[in-house]
Amino acid sequence: MKIIINAFIFLALAVIIPGLEITSIWAALFGAIVYGILSFFVGTILKLIALPLNFLSLGLVNVLIGGLILYMTSGLVHGFSISSFWVAVFASIILGFIQSLLYKNERDDHY
């Protein structure tokens, strides 16, 4: 279900953010799948490697890692393009904010 929600978030971000283009719902869906896989594997490894820098920057490195993952997704998915790394970082910030709002109740249920 999160993949479908992320696909719709990607489509909304493509409307809002210049430099982020998604050609179809299928590109958004495939982009959400690839983004989830990259976040799980590559994101985890990068966050582990960058842990000391993340600690010193008070978490700002996570924003850059999120942008890198999104930028990598655009390179792997046809029809999902991001014009620059900084557009990807900006989209990643908005994506994280929307996800935190949508998935807040899910986290609260575990406590």
Backbone as a printed PyTorch tensor [residue, N CA C, xyz], in Angstrom:
tensor([[[  0.8090,  -1.1930,   0.0000],
         [  0.0000,   0.0000,   0.0000],
         [  0.8590,   1.2660,   0.0000]],

        [[  2.0160,   1.2210,   0.7030],
         [  2.8980,   2.3870,   0.7430],
         [  3.4480,   2.7160,  -0.6430]],

        [[  3.6550,   1.6960,  -1.4550],
         [  4.1840,   1.9250,  -2.7970],
         [  3.1890,   2.7210,  -3.6290]],

        [[  1.9230,   2.3910,  -3.5240],
         [  0.8920,   3.1090,  -4.2770],
         [  0.7790,   4.5470,  -3.7810]],

        [[  0.8290,   4.7230,  -2.4670],
         [  0.7670,   6.0730,  -1.9060],
         [  1.9790,   6.8880,  -2.3550]],

        [[  3.1660,   6.2790,  -2.3190],
         [  4.3640,   6.9830,  -2.7760],
         [  4.2720,   7.3360,  -4.2550]],

        [[  3.6720,   6.4670,  -5.0590],
         [  3.5010,   6.7640,  -6.4860],
         [  2.6310,   8.0050,  -6.6690]],

        [[  1.5600,   8.1170,  -5.9000],
         [  0.7130,   9.3000,  -5.9970],
         [  1.4150,  10.5460,  -5.4510]],

        [[  2.2360,  10.3740,  -4.4370],
         [  3.0300,  11.5050,  -3.9390],
         [  4.0060,  11.9630,  -5.0150]],

        [[  4.6410,  11.0170,  -5.7050],
         [  5.5540,  11.3740,  -6.7990],
         [  4.8220,  12.1480,  -7.8880]],

        [[  3.6050,  11.7110,  -8.2300],
         [  2.8350,  12.4260,  -9.2530],
         [  2.4980,  13.8400,  -8.8000]],

        [[  2.1450,  13.9900,  -7.5290],
         [  1.8510,  15.3260,  -7.0090],
         [  3.0990,  16.2010,  -6.9950]],

        [[  4.2270,  15.6280,  -6.6230],
         [  5.4800,  16.3840,  -6.6130],
         [  5.8770,  16.8220,  -8.0160]],

        [[  5.5680,  15.9960,  -9.0120],
         [  5.8930,  16.3480, -10.3950],
         [  5.0960,  17.5650, -10.8550]],

        [[  3.9050,  17.7340, -10.3040],
         [  3.1010,  18.9090, -10.6390],
         [  3.6380,  20.1450,  -9.9310]],

        [[  4.0890,  19.9710,  -8.7070],
         [  4.4950,  21.0980,  -7.8630],
         [  5.9210,  21.5620,  -8.1570]],

        [[  6.8400,  20.6350,  -8.3510],
         [  8.2670,  20.9670,  -8.4340],
         [  8.7300,  21.0140,  -9.8910]],

        [[  9.2010,  22.1770, -10.3370],
         [  9.7920,  22.2180, -11.6800],
         [ 11.1160,  21.4620, -11.6960]],

        [[ 11.3350,  20.6980, -12.7290],
         [ 12.5530,  19.8920, -12.8210],
         [ 12.3120,  18.4310, -12.4910]],

        [[ 11.1310,  18.1160, -11.9630],
         [ 10.7470,  16.7320, -11.6830],
         [  9.6300,  16.3750, -12.6520]],

        [[  9.9100,  15.4130, -13.5230],
         [  8.9360,  15.0370, -14.5500],
         [  8.6580,  13.5410, -14.4820]],

        [[  7.3760,  13.2040, -14.4790],
         [  6.9360,  11.8150, -14.5140],
         [  5.9440,  11.6990, -15.6640]],

        [[  6.2060,  10.7870, -16.5720],
         [  5.4090,  10.7200, -17.7960],
         [  4.1160,   9.9460, -17.6550]],

        [[  4.0410,   9.0070, -16.7150],
         [  2.8220,   8.2080, -16.5890],
         [  2.6750,   7.6690, -15.1700]],

        [[  1.4970,   7.1620, -14.8890],
         [  1.2550,   6.5400, -13.5910],
         [  2.1370,   5.3110, -13.4220]],

        [[  2.4390,   4.6300, -14.5130],
         [  3.2810,   3.4310, -14.4380],
         [  4.7160,   3.7980, -14.1030]],

        [[  5.1790,   4.9180, -14.6450],
         [  6.5250,   5.3860, -14.3000],
         [  6.5860,   5.7690, -12.8280]],

        [[  5.5170,   6.3880, -12.3280],
         [  5.4680,   6.7510, -10.9060],
         [  5.4330,   5.5030, -10.0310]],

        [[  4.6610,   4.5040, -10.4350],
         [  4.5630,   3.2580,  -9.6640],
         [  5.8930,   2.5100,  -9.6710]],

        [[  6.5100,   2.3980, -10.8380],
         [  7.8050,   1.7270, -10.9190],
         [  8.8690,   2.5330, -10.1730]],

        [[  8.7750,   3.8690, -10.2380],
         [  9.6920,   4.7190,  -9.4930],
         [  9.5470,   4.5230,  -7.9920]],

        [[  8.3160,   4.3450,  -7.5210],
         [  8.0880,   4.1070,  -6.0940],
         [  8.6730,   2.7650,  -5.6600]],

        [[  8.5640,   1.7690,  -6.5220],
         [  9.1380,   0.4500,  -6.2070],
         [ 10.6600,   0.5350,  -6.1390]],

        [[ 11.2600,   1.1550,  -7.1530],
         [ 12.7210,   1.2900,  -7.1890],
         [ 13.2040,   2.1550,  -6.0300]],

        [[ 12.4750,   3.2300,  -5.7270],
         [ 12.8410,   4.0940,  -4.6020],
         [ 12.8100,   3.3180,  -3.2800]],

        [[ 11.8060,   2.4940,  -3.1010],
         [ 11.7200,   1.6870,  -1.8820],
         [ 12.8620,   0.6990,  -1.7610]],

        [[ 13.2050,   0.0540,  -2.8550],
         [ 14.3090,  -0.9170,  -2.8410],
         [ 15.6420,  -0.2160,  -2.5780]],

        [[ 15.8700,   0.9080,  -3.2780],
         [ 17.1140,   1.6440,  -3.0710],
         [ 17.2050,   2.2060,  -1.6500]],

        [[ 16.0860,   2.6820,  -1.1300],
         [ 16.0970,   3.2130,   0.2420],
         [ 16.4390,   2.1320,   1.2370]],

        [[ 15.9060,   0.9450,   1.0100],
         [ 16.1430,  -0.1470,   1.9480],
         [ 17.5920,  -0.6130,   1.9170]],

        [[ 18.1270,  -0.8400,   0.7370],
         [ 19.4810,  -1.3930,   0.6390],
         [ 20.5560,  -0.3070,   0.6410]],

        [[ 20.5400,   0.5500,  -0.3740],
         [ 21.5940,   1.5550,  -0.5210],
         [ 21.4930,   2.6090,   0.5760]],

        [[ 20.2780,   3.0540,   0.8830],
         [ 20.0920,   4.0750,   1.9130],
         [ 20.5850,   3.6220,   3.2700]],

        [[ 20.3100,   2.3740,   3.6060],
         [ 20.7610,   1.8440,   4.8870],
         [ 22.2810,   1.8020,   4.9650]],

        [[ 22.9170,   1.3610,   3.9050],
         [ 24.3800,   1.2880,   3.8790],
         [ 24.9930,   2.6890,   3.9520]],

        [[ 24.4350,   3.6330,   3.1710],
         [ 24.9750,   4.9910,   3.1860],
         [ 24.7800,   5.6620,   4.5440]],

        [[ 23.6470,   5.4260,   5.1670],
         [ 23.4080,   6.0230,   6.4870],
         [ 24.3510,   5.4380,   7.5310]],

        [[ 24.6670,   4.1710,   7.3880],
         [ 25.6070,   3.5500,   8.3200],
         [ 27.0170,   4.1030,   8.1230]],

        [[ 27.4230,   4.2620,   6.8720],
         [ 28.7480,   4.7970,   6.5780],
         [ 28.8530,   6.2590,   7.0180]],

        [[ 27.7790,   7.0210,   6.8130],
         [ 27.8060,   8.4540,   7.1110],
         [ 27.3680,   8.7790,   8.5340]],

        [[ 27.2850,   7.7900,   9.3920],
         [ 26.8090,   8.0110,  10.7520],
         [ 27.5930,   9.0830,  11.5160]],

        [[ 28.9230,   9.0850,  11.4720],
         [ 29.6370,  10.1540,  12.1890],
         [ 29.3330,  11.5520,  11.6340]],

        [[ 29.2810,  11.6760,  10.3100],
         [ 28.9390,  12.9660,   9.7070],
         [ 27.5020,  13.3630,  10.0240]],

        [[ 26.6330,  12.3840,  10.0420],
         [ 25.2360,  12.6390,  10.3660],
         [ 25.0970,  13.1470,  11.7950]],

        [[ 25.8700,  12.5750,  12.6730],
         [ 25.8570,  13.0080,  14.0750],
         [ 26.3500,  14.4480,  14.1960]],

        [[ 27.4280,  14.7630,  13.4860],
         [ 27.9940,  16.1120,  13.5590],
         [ 27.1040,  17.1580,  12.8930]],

        [[ 26.3790,  16.7610,  11.8590],
         [ 25.5310,  17.7190,  11.1370],
         [ 24.0990,  17.7370,  11.6510]],

        [[ 23.8460,  17.0160,  12.7430],
         [ 22.5160,  16.9530,  13.3540],
         [ 21.4460,  16.4230,  12.4000]],

        [[ 21.8340,  15.4680,  11.5800],
         [ 20.8810,  14.7860,  10.7100],
         [ 20.7550,  15.3340,   9.3080]],

        [[ 21.5010,  16.3690,   8.9740],
         [ 21.3850,  16.9490,   7.6360],
         [ 21.9130,  16.0300,   6.5380]],

        [[ 22.7980,  15.1220,   6.8900],
         [ 23.3210,  14.1860,   5.8990],
         [ 22.2050,  13.2590,   5.4080]],

        [[ 21.2370,  12.9610,   6.2740],
         [ 20.1100,  12.1270,   5.8490],
         [ 19.3170,  12.7780,   4.7270]],

        [[ 19.2300,  14.1000,   4.7450],
         [ 18.5300,  14.8190,   3.6770],
         [ 19.2700,  14.6290,   2.3600]],

        [[ 20.5880,  14.7360,   2.4020],
         [ 21.3810,  14.5430,   1.1850],
         [ 21.3040,  13.1020,   0.6850]],

        [[ 21.2870,  12.1580,   1.6120],
         [ 21.1710,  10.7450,   1.2190],
         [ 19.8140,  10.4910,   0.5860]],

        [[ 18.7610,  11.0710,   1.1430],
         [ 17.4270,  10.9320,   0.5470],
         [ 17.3710,  11.5110,  -0.8550]],

        [[ 18.0090,  12.6600,  -1.0480],
         [ 18.0750,  13.2530,  -2.3810],
         [ 18.8720,  12.3990,  -3.3460]],

        [[ 19.9570,  11.8070,  -2.8610],
         [ 20.7710,  10.9240,  -3.7000],
         [ 19.9720,   9.6880,  -4.1190]],

        [[ 19.2230,   9.1180,  -3.2040],
         [ 18.4080,   7.9430,  -3.5220],
         [ 17.3580,   8.3080,  -4.5710]],

        [[ 16.7320,   9.4640,  -4.4150],
         [ 15.7250,   9.9050,  -5.3820],
         [ 16.3650,  10.1870,  -6.7390]],

        [[ 17.5440,  10.7760,  -6.7300],
         [ 18.2610,  11.0490,  -7.9770],
         [ 18.6890,   9.7460,  -8.6580]],

        [[ 19.1000,   8.7680,  -7.8770],
         [ 19.4430,   7.4560,  -8.4350],
         [ 18.2120,   6.7950,  -9.0360]],

        [[ 17.0690,   6.9660,  -8.3970],
         [ 15.8230,   6.4120,  -8.9270],
         [ 15.5160,   7.0030, -10.2950]],

        [[ 15.7350,   8.3000, -10.4360],
         [ 15.4650,   8.9370, -11.7300],
         [ 16.3950,   8.4190, -12.8200]],

        [[ 17.5800,   7.9990, -12.4460],
         [ 18.5020,   7.4350, -13.4290],
         [ 18.1510,   6.0180, -13.8350]],

        [[ 17.4180,   5.3210, -12.9900],
         [ 17.0930,   3.9210, -13.2690],
         [ 15.7220,   3.7120, -13.8980]],

        [[ 14.8160,   4.6680, -13.7220],
         [ 13.4310,   4.4860, -14.1830],
         [ 13.1740,   5.3760, -15.3830]],

        [[ 12.7670,   4.7530, -16.4820],
         [ 12.4130,   5.4930, -17.6910],
         [ 11.0820,   6.2120, -17.4640]],

        [[ 11.0320,   7.4900, -17.7850],
         [  9.8210,   8.2700, -17.5840],
         [  9.7650,   8.9730, -16.2480]],

        [[ 10.8150,   8.8420, -15.4570],
         [ 10.9200,   9.4700, -14.1320],
         [ 12.2300,  10.2410, -14.1570]],

        [[ 12.1620,  11.5480, -14.3820],
         [ 13.4100,  12.3020, -14.5360],
         [ 13.4540,  13.4910, -13.5810]],

        [[ 14.6430,  13.7260, -13.0790],
         [ 14.9180,  14.8540, -12.1980],
         [ 16.0810,  15.6160, -12.8130]],

        [[ 15.9250,  16.9300, -12.9330],
         [ 16.8960,  17.7250, -13.6800],
         [ 18.2390,  17.8900, -12.9720]],

        [[ 18.2530,  17.9270, -11.6360],
         [ 19.5230,  18.1050, -10.9320],
         [ 19.4470,  17.4600,  -9.5510]],

        [[ 20.6140,  17.3340,  -8.9470],
         [ 20.6860,  16.7500,  -7.6110],
         [ 19.9330,  17.5970,  -6.5960]],

        [[ 20.0060,  18.9220,  -6.7180],
         [ 19.3640,  19.7990,  -5.7360],
         [ 17.8510,  19.7830,  -5.8660]],

        [[ 17.3590,  19.5560,  -7.0630],
         [ 15.9090,  19.3550,  -7.2290],
         [ 15.5080,  18.0610,  -6.5180]],

        [[ 16.3530,  17.0470,  -6.6220],
         [ 16.0840,  15.7810,  -5.9380],
         [ 16.1070,  15.9560,  -4.4220]],

        [[ 17.0310,  16.7580,  -3.9100],
         [ 17.0920,  17.0130,  -2.4640],
         [ 15.8320,  17.7480,  -2.0120]],

        [[ 15.4110,  18.7590,  -2.7700],
         [ 14.1960,  19.4970,  -2.4270],
         [ 12.9710,  18.5800,  -2.4650]],

        [[ 12.8780,  17.7480,  -3.5010],
         [ 11.7660,  16.7970,  -3.5980],
         [ 11.8150,  15.7900,  -2.4580]],

        [[ 13.0030,  15.3880,  -2.0540],
         [ 13.1510,  14.4420,  -0.9530],
         [ 12.6820,  15.0430,   0.3690]],

        [[ 12.9450,  16.3180,   0.5740],
         [ 12.4800,  16.9900,   1.7890],
         [ 10.9580,  17.0140,   1.8290]],

        [[ 10.3470,  17.3930,   0.7230],
         [  8.8830,  17.4410,   0.6780],
         [  8.3050,  16.0350,   0.7860]],

        [[  8.9230,  15.0660,   0.1200],
         [  8.4770,  13.6750,   0.2080],
         [  8.5190,  13.1790,   1.6410]],

        [[  9.6080,  13.4440,   2.3330],
         [  9.7270,  13.0230,   3.7270],
         [  8.7020,  13.6800,   4.6240]],

        [[  8.4240,  14.9500,   4.3860],
         [  7.4200,  15.6580,   5.1770],
         [  6.0310,  15.0590,   4.9660]],

        [[  5.6740,  14.8180,   3.7080],
         [  4.3590,  14.2320,   3.4130],
         [  4.2580,  12.8260,   3.9880]],

        [[  5.3080,  12.0370,   3.8460],
         [  5.2950,  10.6800,   4.3990],
         [  5.1700,  10.7010,   5.9120]],

        [[  5.8110,  11.6470,   6.5650],
         [  5.7150,  11.7120,   8.0260],
         [  4.2990,  12.0660,   8.4590]],

        [[  3.6180,  12.8800,   7.6810],
         [  2.2270,  13.1960,   7.9970],
         [  1.3060,  12.0030,   7.7500]],

        [[  1.5190,  11.3160,   6.6310],
         [  0.6350,  10.2050,   6.2670],
         [  0.8440,   8.9740,   7.1290]],

        [[  2.0870,   8.7090,   7.5080],
         [  2.3850,   7.4830,   8.2380],
         [  2.5150,   7.6980,   9.7390]],

        [[  2.1180,   8.8790,  10.2200],
         [  2.2060,   9.1860,  11.6470],
         [  1.3530,   8.2290,  12.4760]],

        [[  0.1500,   7.9670,  12.0500],
         [ -0.7380,   7.0660,  12.7880],
         [ -0.1980,   5.6520,  12.8410]],

        [[  0.4940,   5.2500,  11.8030],
         [  1.0680,   3.9020,  11.7830],
         [  2.1300,   3.7470,  12.8580]],

        [[  2.9420,   4.7590,  13.0550],
         [  3.9690,   4.7150,  14.0960],
         [  3.3480,   4.7920,  15.4900]],

        [[  2.2730,   5.5610,  15.6340],
         [  1.6350,   5.7090,  16.9370],
         [  0.9680,   4.4280,  17.3990]],

        [[  0.5680,   3.5580,  16.4940],
         [ -0.1090,   2.3210,  16.8540],
         [  0.8190,   1.3290,  17.5430]],

        [[  2.1070,   1.4760,  17.3730],
         [  3.0580,   0.5050,  17.9260],
         [  3.4300,   0.8150,  19.3680]],

        [[  3.0330,   1.9350,  19.8920],
         [  3.4300,   2.3120,  21.2520],
         [  2.3170,   2.1010,  22.2370]]])
